[in-house]
Amino acid sequence: MLLAGILFSLGLTSLLVRRNLIFVLMSLEVMLNAAGLAFVVAGSRWHQADGQVVFLFILAMAAAEVCVGLALVLEIYRRCKSLDVDGLSEMRG
Amino acid sequence: MIRWLWLIPALPFASALVLMLFGSRFSRKAIAALGVGSIGLSALITILVAIDFFASPPAGGAYTQLLWTWISVAGFTPQIGFYLDALSLVMVLVVTFVGFLIHIYSAEFMIEDEGYSRFFAYMNLFVASMLTLLLANNLLLLYLGWEGVGLCSYLLIGFWYRDPANGRAARKAFIATRVGDTAMSVGLFLLFTQLGTLEIQDLMHRASEQWPSGSTYAVIAALLLLGGAVGKSAQLPLQVWLPDAMAGPTPTSALLHAATMVTAGVYLIARTHVLFSLAPTAQFTVAIVGASTMLLAGFSALTQYDIKRVLAYSTVSQIGYMFLALGVGAWQAAIFHFVTHACFKALLFLGAGVIINALDDEHSIFKMGGLREELPVAFWTFLIAGCSLAGLPLITAGFFSKDLIIWEAWSAQQGHPALWIAGMIGALLTSLYIFRVIFRVFFGPLGIPVTKRPGYAMTIPLLVLAFFSIVAGYLKVPLLGFLSSALPATIESHTGGLTEIGSEAVAALLFAIGLYFAYLFHLQKRSLADALMANPVARVLHEWWFADWGFDWIYDKAFVQPYIWAAQVNKTDFIDTFYTGVAWLTQLFYRGLSRTETGRVRWYAAAMAAGSVLFVAMVLFK
């Protein structure tokens, strides 16, 4: 559980700190896995199968998210020739 | 055939609707065919209805066609119904017929205008509203037509809306007539609460039963209706809008002045003549209003240099004659003058349109000249119409109708020698101002050269109208006889000291004097006119008359300026402050929130993380 907490905060920090889109995506993955880990640990702690079921869901969702995310990254790169998140601030209010 | 009565207003209305919705997709030919054709059909049906009406006169001299009940609430059930008697038949005949000729004319006149379909849509709606007004069997439906006419006049006066001056003129017309309309609607409320119906014949019947002659209610109701009539018919003190209404296209002016709108007031008073007979005070007011408007407008017409404004003041003055006739109880004479006036005034405006078009939009009569040989059709028809307006004895229609009015101003029971004198001065002024225009425009040295000549669609209506401007006068006896089924004859009383022939002779003499002075000042010795202008007294008078006796100035000072002042003062009252405050707060929030929309994804993510931490904390430590 502690490991899951550490992993999640690591993921969050790198999400906030990193400027490259690929790294942002990777840190998102880290956060998702941390959450999954927390579910699995909780499931084994209380001897329930639900935790693992939810982890399977998270896995499936993460796969879909990566698909969409990478496709978006590719498209953004084609359009802007850069993966700098801060550079992509055209949609300012 | 008489069953087709409802088609008369319905056809122009349907065509206006089609033109408004789909007009932009039609070709110009199709638009003209639809716009002119609907009025033509309506005129045709009117003629068929009229034949039927003559062949087998309906019982009681009137035919009523009820279509459906409009509203039904608490005993108030106005109907959509049309009422046809001699009075409305004559009016409808003139409106559809003159309207048709004006439509033919405008099919060519407006051909280059970008708003071709819009123009015909408005014109058709205008005629449809006027016909509704004329045929309505109750005052509420009449009021619907009344407002429709007001709306269309607004739309048509401001037709060339890109020029703000036209918009101002349109607004002025709308507001000035609205003042009258308000009085009229109050009058309708009063009539309904007192007599319990708005159905015109019923109403007149009940009024004569319940109210004795000269009773307060009758006088107030009649005065309120007069207020409406004064607004629509541009009489004193609401005449200010009509000269400015010249901002619209010329065929509009012709329609507005001859057939529709301005004669609505005359019709209203003639329609409710029973009420006015019950209120001698109100009726006398009508006569006074008519006579004074006639004189004021006549003097103003003498000073104008814009050809259309001269004609506008002349309309105001001629409607003044009709009001004078109504005021002395010469109902038939008023309608007779309406018929002849519709012919020659439409002709004058259409002729002026030809001239203005030919001279590349020049309006000033002092820059025109010598057009007699350049535009022969326009010259002869304009001359006929001018003679008819001024009352050339024994030939033209205007002579018969106007002299009948002047004579009855003397001989009728409510007549008065002073009214007769006013009518005579009016005749002199008419002759002076119209020949001033004719001599300036068609005679003398050539002014601006002619660039465009009218085609057949424009000259044929002129010729037809010129024909009627002469012939209508000979219809005097049959027309008056026909009208007697709807309008009572004039009660004659003091005929001493003057005969009808004598009165006509005086009028003819005044016509000749006016003609001679116009000839002297504006053709033979034009230097005399300049010498007159050099005289300080004359110049002051000229300026005063030119500015419509300062009415605009008075209204500006008395109503417009205080209103603007009050609005300025009231700008920052409590309620406004409150709403301004709300707007200011909203703007503040908007500024603050839009500052956070930086477009930086990492900030958004951080904000989301912080937010979720906050929420979790709130759930855990509540």
XYZ file of C-alpha atoms in Angstrom:
715
model
C 0.000 0.000 0.000
C 2.835 2.342 0.824
C 4.478 1.398 -2.438
C 1.265 2.197 -4.264
C 1.097 5.587 -2.553
C 4.711 6.378 -3.434
C 4.209 5.295 -7.028
C 1.084 7.446 -7.377
C 2.745 10.576 -6.034
C 5.799 9.930 -8.215
C 3.517 9.663 -11.235
C 1.681 12.844 -10.318
C 4.883 14.804 -9.755
C 6.406 13.726 -13.027
C 3.135 14.534 -14.763
C 3.380 18.060 -13.423
C 7.083 18.463 -13.988
C 7.666 16.799 -17.349
C 7.190 18.848 -20.457
C 7.441 16.136 -23.051
C 4.067 14.663 -23.942
C 5.383 11.079 -24.095
C 6.653 11.363 -20.532
C 3.383 12.857 -19.452
C 1.605 9.854 -20.854
C 4.052 7.494 -19.205
C 3.542 9.106 -15.833
C -0.192 8.760 -16.339
C 0.392 5.053 -16.831
C 2.428 4.935 -13.645
C -0.426 6.578 -11.762
C -2.974 4.174 -13.174
C -0.845 1.199 -12.243
C -0.343 2.599 -8.769
C -4.086 2.813 -8.352
C -4.400 -0.749 -9.698
C -1.805 -1.968 -7.277
C -3.722 -0.338 -4.435
C -6.848 -2.245 -5.500
C -5.004 -5.596 -5.686
C -3.387 -5.072 -2.280
C -6.699 -4.089 -0.736
C -8.327 -7.171 -2.289
C -5.739 -9.555 -0.875
C -5.909 -7.835 2.491
C -9.661 -8.395 2.892
C -9.725 -11.660 0.880
C -12.020 -10.361 -1.764
C -11.842 -10.957 -5.527
C -13.256 -7.494 -6.356
C -9.861 -5.830 -6.203
C -8.485 -8.009 -8.972
C -11.613 -7.573 -11.068
C -11.291 -3.815 -10.851
C -7.588 -4.078 -11.734
C -8.580 -5.931 -14.922
C -10.922 -3.089 -15.742
C -8.196 -0.549 -15.129
C -5.866 -2.520 -17.368
C -8.364 -2.537 -20.198
C -9.038 1.161 -19.769
C -5.334 1.977 -19.661
C -4.805 0.100 -22.912
C -7.575 2.078 -24.587
C -6.250 5.313 -23.124
C -2.775 4.649 -24.444
C -4.186 3.971 -27.909
C -6.059 7.229 -28.012
C -3.297 9.131 -26.276
C -0.576 7.944 -28.629
C -2.730 8.638 -31.643
C -3.272 12.167 -30.360
C 0.445 12.565 -29.692
C 1.245 11.493 -33.247
C -1.269 13.920 -34.652
C 0.012 16.758 -32.467
C 3.573 16.031 -33.535
C 2.592 16.096 -37.191
C 0.835 19.361 -36.765
C 3.179 21.231 -34.469
C 6.511 19.445 -34.934
C 6.941 19.495 -31.196
C 5.827 17.609 -28.151
C 6.344 20.436 -25.700
C 3.215 20.696 -23.561
C 3.817 24.305 -22.611
C 4.328 25.217 -26.224
C 0.886 23.923 -27.036
C -0.994 26.693 -25.272
C -2.898 28.137 -28.163
C -6.272 27.477 -26.546
C -5.761 30.226 -24.008
C -9.021 31.716 -22.738
C -69.818 37.220 -57.414
C -70.426 39.193 -54.266
C -69.409 36.092 -52.308
C -65.871 36.705 -53.504
C -65.697 39.840 -51.415
C -63.179 38.320 -49.003
C -60.758 37.739 -51.867
C -60.287 41.483 -52.372
C -58.053 41.996 -49.337
C -56.925 38.357 -49.208
C -55.205 38.313 -52.613
C -52.768 41.189 -52.014
C -52.117 39.833 -48.559
C -51.291 36.358 -49.871
C -49.036 37.821 -52.522
C -47.277 39.965 -49.916
C -46.725 36.858 -47.808
C -45.309 34.843 -50.717
C -43.046 37.728 -51.735
C -41.792 38.169 -48.187
C -40.970 34.488 -47.761
C -39.714 33.476 -51.188
C -39.306 36.802 -53.004
C -35.527 36.645 -53.094
C -35.647 33.465 -55.202
C -37.939 34.824 -57.901
C -36.821 36.609 -61.017
C -37.776 40.278 -61.372
C -40.408 39.424 -63.940
C -42.042 36.916 -61.620
C -42.008 39.394 -58.745
C -43.609 42.093 -60.850
C -46.193 39.642 -62.201
C -47.099 38.521 -58.711
C -47.077 41.967 -57.101
C -48.975 43.744 -59.860
C -51.142 40.765 -60.736
C -52.542 40.310 -57.254
C -53.704 43.927 -57.132
C -55.025 43.621 -60.678
C -57.047 40.546 -59.765
C -58.315 42.293 -56.688
C -59.394 45.265 -58.821
C -61.101 42.888 -61.239
C -62.990 41.159 -58.440
C -63.972 44.545 -57.077
C -65.466 45.446 -60.434
C -67.351 42.126 -60.562
C -68.585 42.660 -57.025
C -69.633 46.194 -57.936
C -71.569 44.934 -60.981
C -73.295 42.399 -58.774
C -73.991 45.087 -56.207
C -75.631 47.297 -58.838
C -77.505 44.511 -60.574
C -79.099 43.135 -57.445
C -78.681 45.560 -54.555
C -78.616 43.638 -51.251
C -81.290 44.290 -48.689
C -80.722 47.497 -46.749
C -78.098 48.653 -49.237
C -75.347 46.687 -47.543
C -73.874 43.221 -47.782
C -72.147 41.599 -44.804
C -69.877 38.617 -45.110
C -68.904 36.987 -41.814
C -65.911 34.710 -42.082
C -65.197 33.597 -38.549
C -65.197 34.820 -34.989
C -61.899 36.400 -34.221
C -61.903 36.413 -30.435
C -64.594 35.257 -28.047
C -64.113 36.380 -24.507
C -66.651 37.485 -21.913
C -69.266 38.772 -24.303
C -66.691 40.438 -26.513
C -66.846 38.675 -29.850
C -65.380 40.713 -32.672
C -65.586 38.878 -35.964
C -63.533 38.762 -39.074
C -66.280 40.076 -41.259
C -66.570 42.360 -44.235
C -69.227 44.963 -44.717
C -69.926 46.330 -48.142
C -72.136 49.318 -48.735
C -72.045 52.232 -51.120
C -69.372 54.047 -49.104
C -66.963 51.141 -48.783
C -67.606 50.044 -52.364
C -66.622 53.440 -53.749
C -63.531 53.554 -51.560
C -62.498 49.995 -52.449
C -62.987 50.653 -56.153
C -60.728 53.689 -55.986
C -58.102 51.999 -53.813
C -57.786 48.861 -55.924
C -57.943 50.698 -59.213
C -55.531 53.527 -58.415
C -53.380 51.060 -56.483
C -53.227 48.821 -59.541
C -52.081 51.673 -61.782
C -49.446 52.688 -59.259
C -48.219 49.097 -59.104
C -47.869 48.923 -62.886
C -45.928 52.154 -62.753
C -43.621 50.957 -60.001
C -42.881 47.724 -61.859
C -40.824 49.896 -64.177
C -39.879 52.675 -61.782
C -38.201 50.369 -59.284
C -36.706 47.923 -61.788
C -33.128 48.750 -60.899
C -33.621 48.672 -57.160
C -32.039 45.821 -55.245
C -35.037 45.514 -52.937
C -37.501 44.809 -55.749
C -39.341 41.942 -54.080
C -39.262 43.671 -50.693
C -40.818 46.741 -52.274
C -43.689 44.810 -53.817
C -44.226 42.824 -50.643
C -44.633 46.072 -48.671
C -46.824 47.679 -51.323
C -49.126 44.659 -51.474
C -49.339 44.522 -47.718
C -50.115 48.231 -47.724
C -53.031 47.800 -50.107
C -54.233 44.693 -48.253
C -54.269 46.568 -44.932
C -56.105 49.481 -46.487
C -58.725 47.157 -47.954
C -59.165 45.444 -44.596
C -59.634 48.851 -43.039
C -62.265 49.809 -45.603
C -64.210 46.567 -45.551
C -64.095 45.834 -41.815
C -67.498 45.399 -40.259
C -66.272 46.153 -36.758
C -63.986 48.783 -35.350
C -61.453 46.270 -34.058
C -60.817 44.796 -37.496
C -60.728 48.346 -38.812
C -58.110 49.084 -36.191
C -56.079 46.091 -37.389
C -56.089 47.503 -40.908
C -55.378 50.935 -39.459
C -52.229 49.692 -37.723
C -51.251 47.636 -40.760
C -51.338 50.779 -42.856
C -49.213 52.556 -40.262
C -46.677 49.747 -40.242
C -46.422 49.636 -44.038
C -46.013 53.394 -44.234
C -43.120 53.066 -41.801
C -41.551 50.299 -43.874
C -41.993 52.137 -47.161
C -40.906 55.584 -46.003
C -37.747 54.015 -44.609
C -37.412 51.790 -47.666
C -33.953 53.053 -48.564
C -32.811 52.331 -45.065
C -29.115 52.920 -45.665
C -29.639 56.656 -45.382
C -30.259 57.492 -41.704
C -32.409 60.494 -42.721
C -34.940 58.117 -44.284
C -35.027 56.075 -41.095
C -35.665 59.272 -39.145
C -38.509 60.254 -41.456
C -40.027 56.789 -41.093
C -39.796 56.947 -37.315
C -41.334 60.405 -37.308
C -44.279 59.191 -39.373
C -44.742 56.204 -37.128
C -44.570 58.150 -33.879
C -46.782 61.007 -35.064
C -49.488 58.636 -36.251
C -49.079 56.618 -33.078
C -50.084 59.646 -31.029
C -53.332 59.685 -32.962
C -53.722 55.916 -32.784
C -53.499 56.010 -29.011
C -56.345 58.497 -28.906
C -58.311 56.287 -31.233
C -57.772 53.127 -29.194
C -58.918 54.968 -26.078
C -61.972 55.988 -28.090
C -62.612 52.342 -28.976
C -62.374 51.328 -25.300
C -64.834 54.042 -24.393
C -67.285 52.998 -27.083
C -67.067 49.367 -26.049
C -67.523 49.956 -22.330
C -70.418 52.336 -22.924
C -72.240 50.601 -25.754
C -71.054 47.002 -25.425
C -70.171 46.347 -29.049
C -67.678 47.323 -31.688
C -69.714 46.140 -34.667
C -70.012 49.408 -36.591
C -73.668 49.352 -37.658
C -74.782 48.049 -34.266
C -72.641 50.650 -32.580
C -74.107 53.531 -34.593
C -77.588 52.233 -33.911
C -77.049 51.963 -30.166
C -75.281 55.315 -30.004
C -78.211 57.109 -31.574
C -80.576 55.304 -29.203
C -78.686 55.758 -25.963
C -76.975 59.073 -26.332
C -78.911 62.286 -26.845
C -77.474 64.772 -29.281
C -74.539 66.609 -27.755
C -74.129 64.252 -24.799
C -70.715 64.227 -23.155
C -69.866 60.640 -24.059
C -70.702 61.175 -27.708
C -68.521 64.282 -27.839
C -65.592 62.585 -26.091
C -65.809 59.447 -28.225
C -66.068 61.489 -31.407
C -63.129 63.669 -30.384
C -60.998 60.610 -29.618
C -61.814 59.085 -33.000
C -61.007 62.446 -34.541
C -57.617 62.234 -32.814
C -56.941 58.992 -34.660
C -58.162 60.430 -37.931
C -56.021 63.541 -37.513
C -52.930 61.389 -36.996
C -53.485 59.181 -40.017
C -54.711 61.899 -42.315
C -51.923 64.299 -41.370
C -54.125 67.135 -40.182
C -53.360 69.850 -37.684
C -51.648 69.337 -35.210
C -50.154 66.021 -36.357
C -49.485 66.996 -39.971
C -45.712 67.183 -39.444
C -44.966 63.665 -40.604
C -46.368 63.811 -44.107
C -43.882 66.176 -45.794
C -41.005 64.126 -44.372
C -42.653 60.974 -45.658
C -41.342 62.010 -49.066
C -38.184 60.110 -48.196
C -39.732 56.942 -49.595
C -39.770 55.922 -53.248
C -42.105 58.058 -55.380
C -44.711 55.344 -56.118
C -44.995 54.920 -52.364
C -45.807 58.597 -52.013
C -48.420 58.256 -54.720
C -50.010 55.284 -52.994
C -49.764 56.882 -49.573
C -51.275 60.157 -50.682
C -53.856 59.081 -53.181
C -55.358 55.785 -52.288
C -54.255 54.600 -48.900
C -53.259 55.839 -45.486
C -54.077 59.537 -45.488
C -57.653 59.024 -46.562
C -58.166 56.481 -43.777
C -59.084 59.288 -41.399
C -61.652 60.671 -43.822
C -63.118 57.210 -44.186
C -63.239 56.671 -40.426
C -65.207 59.865 -39.878
C -67.543 59.140 -42.784
C -68.057 55.606 -41.497
C -68.946 56.788 -38.010
C -70.885 59.820 -39.232
C -73.805 58.987 -36.933
C -71.562 59.480 -33.945
C -70.283 62.785 -35.260
C -73.814 63.956 -35.965
C -74.572 63.257 -32.319
C -71.683 65.453 -31.272
C -71.997 68.833 -32.991
C -69.042 70.204 -31.017
C -66.759 67.454 -32.290
C -68.078 67.878 -35.787
C -67.438 71.585 -35.693
C -63.904 70.804 -34.493
C -63.482 68.635 -37.592
C -64.446 71.584 -39.765
C -62.074 73.932 -37.941
C -59.227 71.439 -38.131
C -59.894 70.926 -41.833
C -60.068 74.609 -42.677
C -56.996 75.622 -40.695
C -54.910 72.715 -41.966
C -55.931 73.559 -45.488
C -54.727 77.133 -45.128
C -51.509 76.385 -43.230
C -50.513 73.666 -45.663
C -51.432 75.854 -48.604
C -49.085 78.618 -47.450
C -46.340 76.096 -46.747
C -46.733 74.590 -50.201
C -46.081 78.038 -51.682
C -42.580 78.147 -50.256
C -41.248 74.645 -50.832
C -38.758 74.018 -53.611
C -38.702 70.224 -53.519
C -41.365 69.141 -56.010
C -42.473 66.241 -53.851
C -42.788 68.405 -50.758
C -45.031 70.840 -52.630
C -47.242 67.912 -53.537
C -47.132 66.615 -49.966
C -48.357 69.922 -48.573
C -50.944 69.996 -51.288
C -52.220 66.610 -50.086
C -52.409 67.872 -46.519
C -54.337 70.848 -47.802
C -56.716 68.764 -49.931
C -57.403 66.356 -47.070
C -58.168 69.535 -45.138
C -60.924 70.183 -47.693
C -62.318 66.719 -47.074
C -62.287 67.305 -43.319
C -63.999 70.625 -43.872
C -66.711 68.837 -45.828
C -67.085 66.202 -43.130
C -67.227 68.908 -40.506
C -70.146 70.699 -42.127
C -71.985 67.430 -42.668
C -71.351 67.243 -46.406
C -70.440 63.561 -46.173
C -71.035 62.790 -49.823
C -69.036 65.761 -50.980
C -66.072 64.603 -48.891
C -66.102 61.158 -50.483
C -66.570 62.682 -53.926
C -63.521 64.838 -53.358
C -61.660 61.754 -52.165
C -62.393 60.016 -55.468
C -61.268 62.890 -57.662
C -58.316 63.646 -55.401
C -57.153 60.029 -55.594
C -57.000 60.291 -59.380
C -55.233 63.612 -59.770
C -52.930 63.323 -56.776
C -51.727 59.868 -57.829
C -51.165 61.344 -61.265
C -49.222 64.322 -59.887
C -46.937 62.067 -57.876
C -46.376 59.632 -60.705
C -45.648 62.566 -63.009
C -43.210 63.962 -60.462
C -41.630 60.510 -60.337
C -41.095 60.553 -64.094
C -39.502 63.998 -63.873
C -37.253 63.092 -60.955
C -36.217 59.887 -62.652
C -35.543 61.677 -65.920
C -33.400 64.342 -64.282
C -31.219 61.947 -62.368
C -32.826 62.349 -58.956
C -33.162 66.128 -58.975
C -35.935 67.342 -56.674
C -35.599 71.128 -56.754
C -38.108 72.851 -59.020
C -35.748 75.797 -59.414
C -33.180 73.649 -61.145
C -35.727 72.215 -63.528
C -37.205 74.011 -66.501
C -38.303 73.706 -70.098
C -39.365 70.113 -69.818
C -42.506 70.728 -71.895
C -40.991 69.366 -75.064
C -38.611 66.940 -73.427
C -41.238 64.958 -71.552
C -44.502 65.607 -73.401
C -46.538 62.847 -71.761
C -45.467 63.903 -68.309
C -46.181 67.536 -69.198
C -49.707 67.030 -70.479
C -50.748 64.638 -67.748
C -49.172 66.792 -65.039
C -50.928 69.823 -66.508
C -54.279 68.018 -66.458
C -53.746 66.867 -62.902
C -52.615 70.344 -61.851
C -55.679 71.931 -63.428
C -57.834 69.348 -61.748
C -56.184 70.066 -58.402
C -56.597 73.809 -58.824
C -60.110 73.382 -60.196
C -60.110 74.506 -63.832
C -63.800 75.331 -64.306
C -66.206 72.996 -66.079
C -63.586 70.646 -67.465
C -61.694 69.002 -64.642
C -62.874 66.752 -61.848
C -61.346 68.806 -59.075
C -63.522 71.761 -59.962
C -66.729 69.829 -59.366
C -65.697 68.200 -56.124
C -63.926 71.137 -54.543
C -66.554 73.686 -55.408
C -69.198 71.376 -54.047
C -67.345 71.369 -50.737
C -66.884 75.118 -50.731
C -70.513 75.633 -51.608
C -71.698 73.304 -48.865
C -69.396 75.022 -46.385
C -71.668 77.993 -47.029
C -75.038 76.390 -47.449
C -75.018 73.497 -45.009
C -76.658 73.820 -41.640
C -73.328 73.614 -39.836
C -71.694 75.739 -42.461
C -70.384 79.216 -41.809
C -69.398 82.099 -44.067
C -65.945 82.056 -42.467
C -65.486 78.458 -43.579
C -66.563 79.459 -47.059
C -63.982 82.248 -47.116
C -61.318 79.845 -45.872
C -62.245 77.442 -48.652
C -61.964 80.231 -51.195
C -58.531 81.311 -49.940
C -57.524 77.670 -50.078
C -58.627 77.530 -53.711
C -56.532 80.593 -54.522
C -53.493 79.116 -52.772
C -53.944 75.807 -54.571
C -53.982 77.471 -57.925
C -50.926 79.559 -56.996
C -48.723 76.762 -55.730
C -49.497 74.179 -58.380
C -48.976 76.574 -61.295
C -45.800 77.764 -59.649
C -44.559 74.201 -59.987
C -45.852 73.796 -63.524
C -44.324 77.055 -64.785
C -41.004 76.385 -63.095
C -40.704 72.785 -64.238
C -42.116 72.725 -67.735
C -41.680 76.263 -69.046
C -38.832 78.727 -69.251
C -35.271 77.898 -70.239
C -34.075 74.330 -70.104
C -32.669 73.370 -66.731
C -30.977 70.055 -66.123
C -30.934 67.917 -69.276
C -33.072 64.806 -69.468
C -31.157 61.548 -69.151
C -33.901 58.951 -69.047
C -37.290 58.700 -70.685
C -40.194 56.750 -69.250
C -41.340 53.505 -70.834
C -44.870 52.340 -71.513
C -45.395 50.844 -68.070
C -44.927 54.339 -66.692
C -46.756 56.432 -69.282
C -49.891 54.294 -69.600
C -50.905 54.678 -65.928
C -50.342 58.415 -66.355
C -52.677 58.570 -69.333
C -55.355 56.450 -67.658
C -55.224 58.590 -64.539
C -55.319 61.771 -66.632
C -58.455 60.470 -68.302
C -60.078 59.873 -64.940
C -58.896 63.208 -63.561
C -61.213 64.776 -66.098
C -64.011 62.262 -66.352
C -64.510 61.652 -62.623
C -66.071 65.104 -62.351
C -68.929 64.209 -64.660
C -69.828 61.318 -62.382
C -70.892 63.816 -59.736
C -74.643 63.256 -59.888
C -74.692 59.422 -60.148
C -71.952 59.088 -57.540
C -73.681 61.304 -55.013
C -76.933 59.481 -55.655
C -75.254 56.143 -55.148
C -73.600 57.275 -51.918
C -76.909 58.454 -50.519
C -77.770 54.878 -49.564
C -74.885 54.919 -47.086
C -74.421 58.569 -46.188
C -77.132 61.100 -45.446
C -77.470 64.118 -47.677
C -76.281 67.495 -46.501
C -78.840 69.456 -44.537
C -79.090 72.743 -46.338
C -80.188 75.827 -44.501
C -78.940 79.348 -45.084
C -78.559 79.796 -48.783
C -79.248 83.475 -48.731
C -76.933 85.932 -50.397
C -75.210 83.452 -52.663
C -76.129 80.773 -55.161
C -74.160 77.691 -56.069
C -73.376 79.159 -59.468
C -72.205 82.342 -57.786
C -69.906 80.427 -55.478
C -68.481 78.506 -58.421
C -67.943 81.737 -60.322
C -65.966 83.196 -57.413
C -63.905 80.008 -57.245
C -63.246 80.174 -60.977
C -62.178 83.799 -60.643
C -59.785 82.908 -57.838
C -58.414 80.090 -59.967
C -57.685 82.580 -62.713
C -56.085 85.048 -60.284
C -53.868 82.316 -58.882
C -52.924 81.244 -62.384
C -52.115 84.820 -63.379
C -49.922 85.525 -60.367
C -48.119 82.233 -60.751
C -47.544 83.149 -64.394
C -46.349 86.623 -63.461
C -43.937 85.549 -60.736
C -42.664 82.294 -62.102
C -42.660 82.646 -65.854
C -43.033 86.156 -67.203
C -41.064 88.201 -64.715
C -39.053 85.898 -62.541
C -37.175 88.908 -61.220
C -40.378 89.856 -59.393
C -40.121 86.704 -57.285
C -36.541 87.587 -56.405
C -37.574 91.150 -55.579
C -40.223 89.779 -53.279
C -37.660 87.614 -51.577
C -35.472 90.658 -50.964
C -38.232 92.203 -48.868
C -37.411 91.417 -45.199
C -41.027 90.847 -44.149
C -41.598 88.497 -47.046
C -38.393 86.674 -46.292
C -39.298 86.069 -42.670
C -42.734 84.867 -43.713
C -41.161 82.631 -46.325
C -38.845 81.045 -43.823
C -41.633 80.602 -41.364
C -43.906 78.931 -43.875
C -41.064 76.933 -45.330
C -40.443 75.391 -41.919
C -44.079 74.307 -41.750
C -45.041 77.223 -39.479
C -42.424 76.096 -36.980
C -44.380 73.058 -35.874
C -41.320 70.837 -35.925
C -39.454 73.371 -33.826
C -42.280 73.609 -31.292
C -42.601 69.844 -31.012
C -38.883 69.508 -30.682
C -38.795 72.031 -27.849
C -42.024 70.925 -26.173
C -41.764 67.145 -26.357
C -38.537 65.798 -27.758
C -36.071 67.888 -25.754
C -37.793 67.434 -22.351
C -38.046 63.722 -23.062
C -34.366 63.450 -23.842
C -33.589 65.538 -20.769
C -35.705 63.286 -18.551
C -34.067 60.237 -20.031
C -30.645 61.731 -19.359
C -31.529 62.558 -15.775
C -33.061 59.174 -15.208
C -30.114 57.332 -16.634
C -28.578 56.583 -13.231
C -31.579 55.862 -11.066
C -31.618 53.021 -8.518
C -32.812 50.247 -10.809
C -30.356 51.105 -13.523
C -27.547 51.180 -10.987
C -28.520 47.719 -9.818
C -28.433 46.284 -13.316
C -25.234 48.064 -14.165
C -23.787 46.559 -10.986
C -24.847 43.050 -12.022
C -23.280 43.553 -15.416
C -20.094 44.851 -13.797
C -19.863 41.859 -11.418
C -20.376 39.410 -14.238
C -17.643 41.086 -16.168
C -15.350 40.880 -13.180
C -15.898 37.128 -12.840
C -15.410 36.726 -16.531
C -12.067 38.530 -16.389
C -10.908 36.468 -13.409
C -11.922 33.144 -14.883
C -10.571 33.815 -18.312
C -7.213 34.625 -16.681
C -6.994 30.982 -15.499
C -7.488 29.625 -19.001
C -3.802 29.665 -19.807
C -3.877 26.787 -22.243
C -1.142 25.006 -20.267
C -2.116 21.404 -19.691
C 0.189 20.955 -16.718
C -1.497 23.714 -14.801
C -4.836 22.126 -15.459
C -3.585 18.782 -14.224
C -2.145 20.409 -11.112
C -5.445 22.195 -10.487
C -7.308 18.909 -10.846
C -4.941 17.132 -8.440
C -5.203 19.931 -5.903
C -8.974 19.924 -6.261
C -9.282 16.196 -5.720
C -6.979 16.390 -2.679
C -9.197 19.132 -1.339
C -12.372 17.130 -1.855
C -10.921 13.976 -0.322
C -9.799 16.043 2.648
C -13.286 17.507 2.969
C -14.845 14.044 2.934
C -12.331 12.630 5.429
C -12.259 15.485 7.955
C -15.741 16.828 7.877
